[in-house]
Amino acid sequence: MTDVHRRFLQLLMTHGVLEEGDVRRLQKHCYQVHDRNAPVEKLEDFINTINSVLESLYIEIKKGVTEDDGRPIYALVNLATTSVSKMATDFAENELDLFRKALELIIDSESGFASSTNILNLVDQLKGKKMRKKEAEQVLQKFVQNKWLIEKEGEFTLHSRAILEMEQYIRETHPDAVKTCNICRGLLIQGQSCETCGIRMHLPCVAKYFQSTAEPRCPHCNDYWPHEIPEVFDPEKERDAGVSRTSRKSLRARQH
Amino acid sequence: MSQIPRSRGRPSAFALADRERERGRGGDHPSPSADVSEEAPSTSRGPDARAVPAPGPGGGRRFQAAPAVGPRTQKQLELKVAELVQFLLVKDQKKIPIKRTDILKHVVGDYKDVFPELLRLAAGRLRDVFGYELVELEPRSNAYILVNTLEPVEEDAEVRGDQGTPAAGLLMIVLGLIFMKGNTITETEVWDFLRRLGVYPTKRHLIFGDPKKLITEDFVRQRYLEYRRIPHTDPVDYELQWGPRTNLETSKMKVLKFVAKIHNQDPKDWPVQYCEALMDEENRARPPSSAPAPSS
């Protein structure tokens, strides 16, 4: 563990979740500061080095993939705690309870989205200080800003950060309602499902599985797969399109 | 001694983890019957801790490096240290000194007898893994802060996830002002100066928000500044000095360099302050006689 790793860890902690491209930039920056001439270690190995040290602290840098478009992302997650603990320091008891209620609606929903109306209707059942609907709307926005929830057209789903951090917790507290992906076996909030047999797949898993398949068929029941097959995420294409991933502003603007 | 208050304003960050651990698992895959609605503060109570004598003068127990001391396994202690590290990291984010009593209440609980060892181990991990030094704010204050052993670099700002804080800029200005004016300044003088920069005590600032609150409340609470009423002043005036955290996190020389940079001059252009800053550097380099030897 060198100062390169330490600075990386310190700065990584300032992000709730970080996309792979930015993680690489961060790594390069740390080498620049501490060890200019050293070759930049392969990211996977670099992170494994840090994780082996973090193991006894029951935290790890976990890699995941965004559910909507398959971007690789990284977050520092707790292994020992299973509650919404990382949020506990930034939110009051009633706010945390609002999150739990939203979480439950999201997990129980078919689409992986819970409507603002349905969430706000639960405001009376919250623990702690009484919260009005207007206030609750603002709290939901706070969740979006802090990357725990994503909002799309008045509906909320889990941010990939929340999924990375809370997968274990979610599986344990909602063992029956939880959905999993037929391909990667991971927790599934958003995805596509087979209309015949009901199995589900993440969008990026669909993209990979059916990549260059002329006639996509359900891996389970072999029926024709009725949904549009998304594109596999290609970081090269992003760079060519000139999408500025380096500007923090654009990072914040993206509803990821 | 440690009662479990049932409902508190903010659930402890580590409550569930603790209860999971009590069920004998090493913290990897806690029991599925975790009751989400119960968030009791961490107490470390449970079947394994039962053998610990009732709270009282149980301080005779010494922690040895050998495994399985008393009723606690190495794994349990490791988990406790992990909890403590995370607690300290999270608390320090707010930049408010972490009180020993809070540490004992929220994390250590029944492990109180090995608290010094836990703290020592946690400090070690913070240093080795994260590059943070756990420092007591003032001798015998029983409050701690984390001081970064890594030098902040301008380019850090580009890769950070938090916007750094604009408040830091205002703080630097005030710290500079205090130092240049001989280490103490009145609040009136501060506003006389800041007004020239378009910062007013009564007007909301685009970048700093509420400058008066920042300077007289937030920075004070974070121990960057000391704010004391000057007796016999009418209208009431206050004096501002550097707080204990400032001396730990930065130095007179660093602040002087900052001031010099703003003026596009050299620190030596202020001979009095430069001399003072040099002496401060010398004092820092010389290890204080009463402090324990620094660990390598």
PDB file of N, CA, C and O in Angstrom, chain B residues 15-57:
ATOM      1  N   ALA B  15     -25.650  -0.169  13.753  1.00  0.00           N
ATOM      2  CA  ALA B  15     -26.550  -0.930  14.610  1.00  0.00           C
ATOM      3  C   ALA B  15     -26.801  -2.329  14.109  1.00  0.00           C
ATOM      4  O   ALA B  15     -26.569  -3.299  14.803  1.00  0.00           O
ATOM      5  N   LEU B  16     -27.292  -2.439  12.871  1.00  0.00           N
ATOM      6  CA  LEU B  16     -27.638  -3.763  12.378  1.00  0.00           C
ATOM      7  C   LEU B  16     -26.436  -4.672  12.323  1.00  0.00           C
ATOM      8  O   LEU B  16     -26.511  -5.823  12.665  1.00  0.00           O
ATOM      9  N   ALA B  17     -25.323  -4.122  11.906  1.00  0.00           N
ATOM     10  CA  ALA B  17     -24.117  -4.942  11.790  1.00  0.00           C
ATOM     11  C   ALA B  17     -23.838  -5.596  13.117  1.00  0.00           C
ATOM     12  O   ALA B  17     -23.525  -6.767  13.210  1.00  0.00           O
ATOM     13  N   ASP B  18     -23.955  -4.804  14.155  1.00  0.00           N
ATOM     14  CA  ASP B  18     -23.634  -5.307  15.464  1.00  0.00           C
ATOM     15  C   ASP B  18     -24.529  -6.447  15.863  1.00  0.00           C
ATOM     16  O   ASP B  18     -24.072  -7.464  16.362  1.00  0.00           O
ATOM     17  N   ARG B  19     -25.826  -6.300  15.635  1.00  0.00           N
ATOM     18  CA  ARG B  19     -26.748  -7.357  16.032  1.00  0.00           C
ATOM     19  C   ARG B  19     -26.493  -8.616  15.213  1.00  0.00           C
ATOM     20  O   ARG B  19     -26.589  -9.711  15.711  1.00  0.00           O
ATOM     21  N   GLU B  20     -26.126  -8.413  13.946  1.00  0.00           N
ATOM     22  CA  GLU B  20     -25.832  -9.583  13.117  1.00  0.00           C
ATOM     23  C   GLU B  20     -24.664 -10.332  13.714  1.00  0.00           C
ATOM     24  O   GLU B  20     -24.629 -11.535  13.783  1.00  0.00           O
ATOM     25  N   ARG B  21     -23.680  -9.579  14.153  1.00  0.00           N
ATOM     26  CA  ARG B  21     -22.476 -10.203  14.642  1.00  0.00           C
ATOM     27  C   ARG B  21     -22.760 -11.021  15.886  1.00  0.00           C
ATOM     28  O   ARG B  21     -22.188 -12.058  16.119  1.00  0.00           O
ATOM     29  N   GLU B  22     -23.649 -10.507  16.712  1.00  0.00           N
ATOM     30  CA  GLU B  22     -23.971 -11.211  17.941  1.00  0.00           C
ATOM     31  C   GLU B  22     -24.510 -12.591  17.671  1.00  0.00           C
ATOM     32  O   GLU B  22     -24.450 -13.464  18.501  1.00  0.00           O
ATOM     33  N   ARG B  23     -25.065 -12.797  16.502  1.00  0.00           N
ATOM     34  CA  ARG B  23     -25.571 -14.125  16.180  1.00  0.00           C
ATOM     35  C   ARG B  23     -24.443 -15.057  15.796  1.00  0.00           C
ATOM     36  O   ARG B  23     -24.645 -16.118  15.269  1.00  0.00           O
ATOM     37  N   GLY B  24     -23.241 -14.617  16.044  1.00  0.00           N
ATOM     38  CA  GLY B  24     -22.102 -15.526  15.922  1.00  0.00           C
ATOM     39  C   GLY B  24     -21.480 -15.583  14.546  1.00  0.00           C
ATOM     40  O   GLY B  24     -20.518 -16.277  14.322  1.00  0.00           O
ATOM     41  N   ARG B  25     -22.020 -14.804  13.598  1.00  0.00           N
ATOM     42  CA  ARG B  25     -21.397 -14.867  12.290  1.00  0.00           C
ATOM     43  C   ARG B  25     -20.298 -13.821  12.215  1.00  0.00           C
ATOM     44  O   ARG B  25     -20.344 -12.815  12.857  1.00  0.00           O
ATOM     45  N   GLY B  26     -19.319 -14.100  11.398  1.00  0.00           N
ATOM     46  CA  GLY B  26     -18.183 -13.186  11.333  1.00  0.00           C
ATOM     47  C   GLY B  26     -18.451 -11.920  10.551  1.00  0.00           C
ATOM     48  O   GLY B  26     -17.550 -11.277  10.071  1.00  0.00           O
ATOM     49  N   GLY B  27     -19.697 -11.579  10.413  1.00  0.00           N
ATOM     50  CA  GLY B  27     -19.964 -10.327   9.717  1.00  0.00           C
ATOM     51  C   GLY B  27     -19.991 -10.468   8.208  1.00  0.00           C
ATOM     52  O   GLY B  27     -20.046  -9.505   7.492  1.00  0.00           O
ATOM     53  N   ASP B  28     -19.949 -11.698   7.706  1.00  0.00           N
ATOM     54  CA  ASP B  28     -19.958 -11.842   6.244  1.00  0.00           C
ATOM     55  C   ASP B  28     -21.368 -11.849   5.706  1.00  0.00           C
ATOM     56  O   ASP B  28     -21.730 -11.052   4.855  1.00  0.00           O
ATOM     57  N   HIS B  29     -22.175 -12.758   6.216  1.00  0.00           N
ATOM     58  CA  HIS B  29     -23.541 -12.826   5.703  1.00  0.00           C
ATOM     59  C   HIS B  29     -24.516 -12.868   6.862  1.00  0.00           C
ATOM     60  O   HIS B  29     -24.895 -13.927   7.327  1.00  0.00           O
ATOM     61  N   PRO B  30     -24.846 -11.711   7.335  1.00  0.00           N
ATOM     62  CA  PRO B  30     -25.729 -11.640   8.509  1.00  0.00           C
ATOM     63  C   PRO B  30     -27.067 -12.348   8.299  1.00  0.00           C
ATOM     64  O   PRO B  30     -27.510 -12.531   7.183  1.00  0.00           O
ATOM     65  N   SER B  31     -27.639 -12.724   9.419  1.00  0.00           N
ATOM     66  CA  SER B  31     -28.874 -13.503   9.417  1.00  0.00           C
ATOM     67  C   SER B  31     -29.984 -12.815   8.642  1.00  0.00           C
ATOM     68  O   SER B  31     -30.160 -11.616   8.743  1.00  0.00           O
ATOM     69  N   PRO B  32     -30.734 -13.547   7.875  1.00  0.00           N
ATOM     70  CA  PRO B  32     -31.806 -12.966   7.060  1.00  0.00           C
ATOM     71  C   PRO B  32     -32.972 -12.428   7.869  1.00  0.00           C
ATOM     72  O   PRO B  32     -33.784 -11.711   7.355  1.00  0.00           O
ATOM     73  N   SER B  33     -33.031 -12.794   9.143  1.00  0.00           N
ATOM     74  CA  SER B  33     -34.182 -12.313   9.886  1.00  0.00           C
ATOM     75  C   SER B  33     -33.932 -10.954  10.500  1.00  0.00           C
ATOM     76  O   SER B  33     -34.585 -10.555  11.422  1.00  0.00           O
ATOM     77  N   ALA B  34     -32.934 -10.265   9.990  1.00  0.00           N
ATOM     78  CA  ALA B  34     -32.624  -8.920  10.500  1.00  0.00           C
ATOM     79  C   ALA B  34     -33.875  -8.075  10.500  1.00  0.00           C
ATOM     80  O   ALA B  34     -34.544  -7.948   9.491  1.00  0.00           O
ATOM     81  N   ASP B  35     -34.168  -7.507  11.615  1.00  0.00           N
ATOM     82  CA  ASP B  35     -35.369  -6.671  11.690  1.00  0.00           C
ATOM     83  C   ASP B  35     -35.007  -5.255  11.294  1.00  0.00           C
ATOM     84  O   ASP B  35     -34.327  -4.551  12.007  1.00  0.00           O
ATOM     85  N   VAL B  36     -35.456  -4.893  10.182  1.00  0.00           N
ATOM     86  CA  VAL B  36     -35.126  -3.582   9.631  1.00  0.00           C
ATOM     87  C   VAL B  36     -35.589  -2.447  10.522  1.00  0.00           C
ATOM     88  O   VAL B  36     -34.948  -1.429  10.653  1.00  0.00           O
ATOM     89  N   SER B  37     -36.715  -2.649  11.173  1.00  0.00           N
ATOM     90  CA  SER B  37     -37.295  -1.517  11.884  1.00  0.00           C
ATOM     91  C   SER B  37     -36.585  -1.210  13.185  1.00  0.00           C
ATOM     92  O   SER B  37     -36.707  -0.152  13.737  1.00  0.00           O
ATOM     93  N   GLU B  38     -35.797  -2.143  13.679  1.00  0.00           N
ATOM     94  CA  GLU B  38     -35.117  -1.911  14.944  1.00  0.00           C
ATOM     95  C   GLU B  38     -33.730  -1.389  14.709  1.00  0.00           C
ATOM     96  O   GLU B  38     -32.895  -2.105  14.175  1.00  0.00           O
ATOM     97  N   GLU B  39     -33.478  -0.190  15.088  1.00  0.00           N
ATOM     98  CA  GLU B  39     -32.106   0.276  14.880  1.00  0.00           C
ATOM     99  C   GLU B  39     -31.564   0.739  16.211  1.00  0.00           C
ATOM    100  O   GLU B  39     -31.454   1.917  16.488  1.00  0.00           O
ATOM    101  N   ALA B  40     -31.278  -0.183  17.075  1.00  0.00           N
ATOM    102  CA  ALA B  40     -30.720   0.174  18.369  1.00  0.00           C
ATOM    103  C   ALA B  40     -29.261   0.539  18.200  1.00  0.00           C
ATOM    104  O   ALA B  40     -28.589   0.008  17.336  1.00  0.00           O
ATOM    105  N   PRO B  41     -28.787   1.439  18.996  1.00  0.00           N
ATOM    106  CA  PRO B  41     -27.376   1.798  18.892  1.00  0.00           C
ATOM    107  C   PRO B  41     -26.499   0.597  19.212  1.00  0.00           C
ATOM    108  O   PRO B  41     -26.911  -0.305  19.920  1.00  0.00           O
ATOM    109  N   SER B  42     -25.336   0.609  18.675  1.00  0.00           N
ATOM    110  CA  SER B  42     -24.410  -0.499  18.855  1.00  0.00           C
ATOM    111  C   SER B  42     -24.069  -0.679  20.320  1.00  0.00           C
ATOM    112  O   SER B  42     -23.727   0.256  21.014  1.00  0.00           O
ATOM    113  N   THR B  43     -24.195  -1.881  20.818  1.00  0.00           N
ATOM    114  CA  THR B  43     -23.858  -2.112  22.212  1.00  0.00           C
ATOM    115  C   THR B  43     -22.939  -3.298  22.375  1.00  0.00           C
ATOM    116  O   THR B  43     -22.443  -3.553  23.442  1.00  0.00           O
ATOM    117  N   SER B  44     -22.750  -4.032  21.333  1.00  0.00           N
ATOM    118  CA  SER B  44     -21.916  -5.225  21.384  1.00  0.00           C
ATOM    119  C   SER B  44     -22.406  -6.222  22.387  1.00  0.00           C
ATOM    120  O   SER B  44     -21.645  -7.043  22.876  1.00  0.00           O
ATOM    121  N   ARG B  45     -23.653  -6.154  22.761  1.00  0.00           N
ATOM    122  CA  ARG B  45     -24.162  -7.160  23.690  1.00  0.00           C
ATOM    123  C   ARG B  45     -24.507  -8.405  22.927  1.00  0.00           C
ATOM    124  O   ARG B  45     -24.824  -8.356  21.752  1.00  0.00           O
ATOM    125  N   GLY B  46     -24.479  -9.504  23.576  1.00  0.00           N
ATOM    126  CA  GLY B  46     -24.843 -10.729  22.878  1.00  0.00           C
ATOM    127  C   GLY B  46     -24.236 -11.908  23.575  1.00  0.00           C
ATOM    128  O   GLY B  46     -23.532 -11.751  24.568  1.00  0.00           O
ATOM    129  N   PRO B  47     -24.521 -13.056  23.062  1.00  0.00           N
ATOM    130  CA  PRO B  47     -24.074 -14.288  23.742  1.00  0.00           C
ATOM    131  C   PRO B  47     -22.576 -14.305  23.991  1.00  0.00           C
ATOM    132  O   PRO B  47     -22.132 -14.749  25.032  1.00  0.00           O
ATOM    133  N   ASP B  48     -21.815 -13.786  23.016  1.00  0.00           N
ATOM    134  CA  ASP B  48     -20.376 -13.870  23.192  1.00  0.00           C
ATOM    135  C   ASP B  48     -19.864 -12.899  24.236  1.00  0.00           C
ATOM    136  O   ASP B  48     -18.890 -13.153  24.903  1.00  0.00           O
ATOM    137  N   ALA B  49     -20.549 -11.788  24.350  1.00  0.00           N
ATOM    138  CA  ALA B  49     -20.047 -10.767  25.269  1.00  0.00           C
ATOM    139  C   ALA B  49     -20.517 -11.017  26.687  1.00  0.00           C
ATOM    140  O   ALA B  49     -20.154 -10.331  27.605  1.00  0.00           O
ATOM    141  N   ARG B  50     -21.357 -12.035  26.854  1.00  0.00           N
ATOM    142  CA  ARG B  50     -21.970 -12.257  28.162  1.00  0.00           C
ATOM    143  C   ARG B  50     -20.950 -12.490  29.255  1.00  0.00           C
ATOM    144  O   ARG B  50     -21.143 -12.146  30.388  1.00  0.00           O
ATOM    145  N   ALA B  51     -19.846 -13.093  28.858  1.00  0.00           N
ATOM    146  CA  ALA B  51     -18.862 -13.420  29.878  1.00  0.00           C
ATOM    147  C   ALA B  51     -18.158 -12.196  30.428  1.00  0.00           C
ATOM    148  O   ALA B  51     -17.483 -12.266  31.428  1.00  0.00           O
ATOM    149  N   VAL B  52     -18.326 -11.088  29.750  1.00  0.00           N
ATOM    150  CA  VAL B  52     -17.693  -9.863  30.244  1.00  0.00           C
ATOM    151  C   VAL B  52     -18.350  -9.474  31.554  1.00  0.00           C
ATOM    152  O   VAL B  52     -19.563  -9.470  31.648  1.00  0.00           O
ATOM    153  N   PRO B  53     -17.583  -9.154  32.549  1.00  0.00           N
ATOM    154  CA  PRO B  53     -18.174  -8.791  33.840  1.00  0.00           C
ATOM    155  C   PRO B  53     -19.057  -7.566  33.714  1.00  0.00           C
ATOM    156  O   PRO B  53     -18.896  -6.771  32.808  1.00  0.00           O
ATOM    157  N   ALA B  54     -19.981  -7.449  34.629  1.00  0.00           N
ATOM    158  CA  ALA B  54     -20.911  -6.313  34.606  1.00  0.00           C
ATOM    159  C   ALA B  54     -20.129  -5.016  34.609  1.00  0.00           C
ATOM    160  O   ALA B  54     -19.040  -4.947  35.154  1.00  0.00           O
ATOM    161  N   PRO B  55     -20.686  -4.007  33.984  1.00  0.00           N
ATOM    162  CA  PRO B  55     -19.964  -2.741  33.897  1.00  0.00           C
ATOM    163  C   PRO B  55     -19.576  -2.243  35.273  1.00  0.00           C
ATOM    164  O   PRO B  55     -20.316  -2.365  36.220  1.00  0.00           O
ATOM    165  N   GLY B  56     -18.440  -1.704  35.352  1.00  0.00           N
ATOM    166  CA  GLY B  56     -17.930  -1.259  36.633  1.00  0.00           C
ATOM    167  C   GLY B  56     -16.441  -1.123  36.462  1.00  0.00           C
ATOM    168  O   GLY B  56     -15.970  -0.971  35.339  1.00  0.00           O
ATOM    169  N   PRO B  57     -15.716  -1.218  37.515  1.00  0.00           N
ATOM    170  CA  PRO B  57     -14.261  -1.070  37.352  1.00  0.00           C
ATOM    171  C   PRO B  57     -13.629  -2.324  36.752  1.00  0.00           C
ATOM    172  O   PRO B  57     -12.818  -2.984  37.345  1.00  0.00           O
TER     173      PRO B  57
END
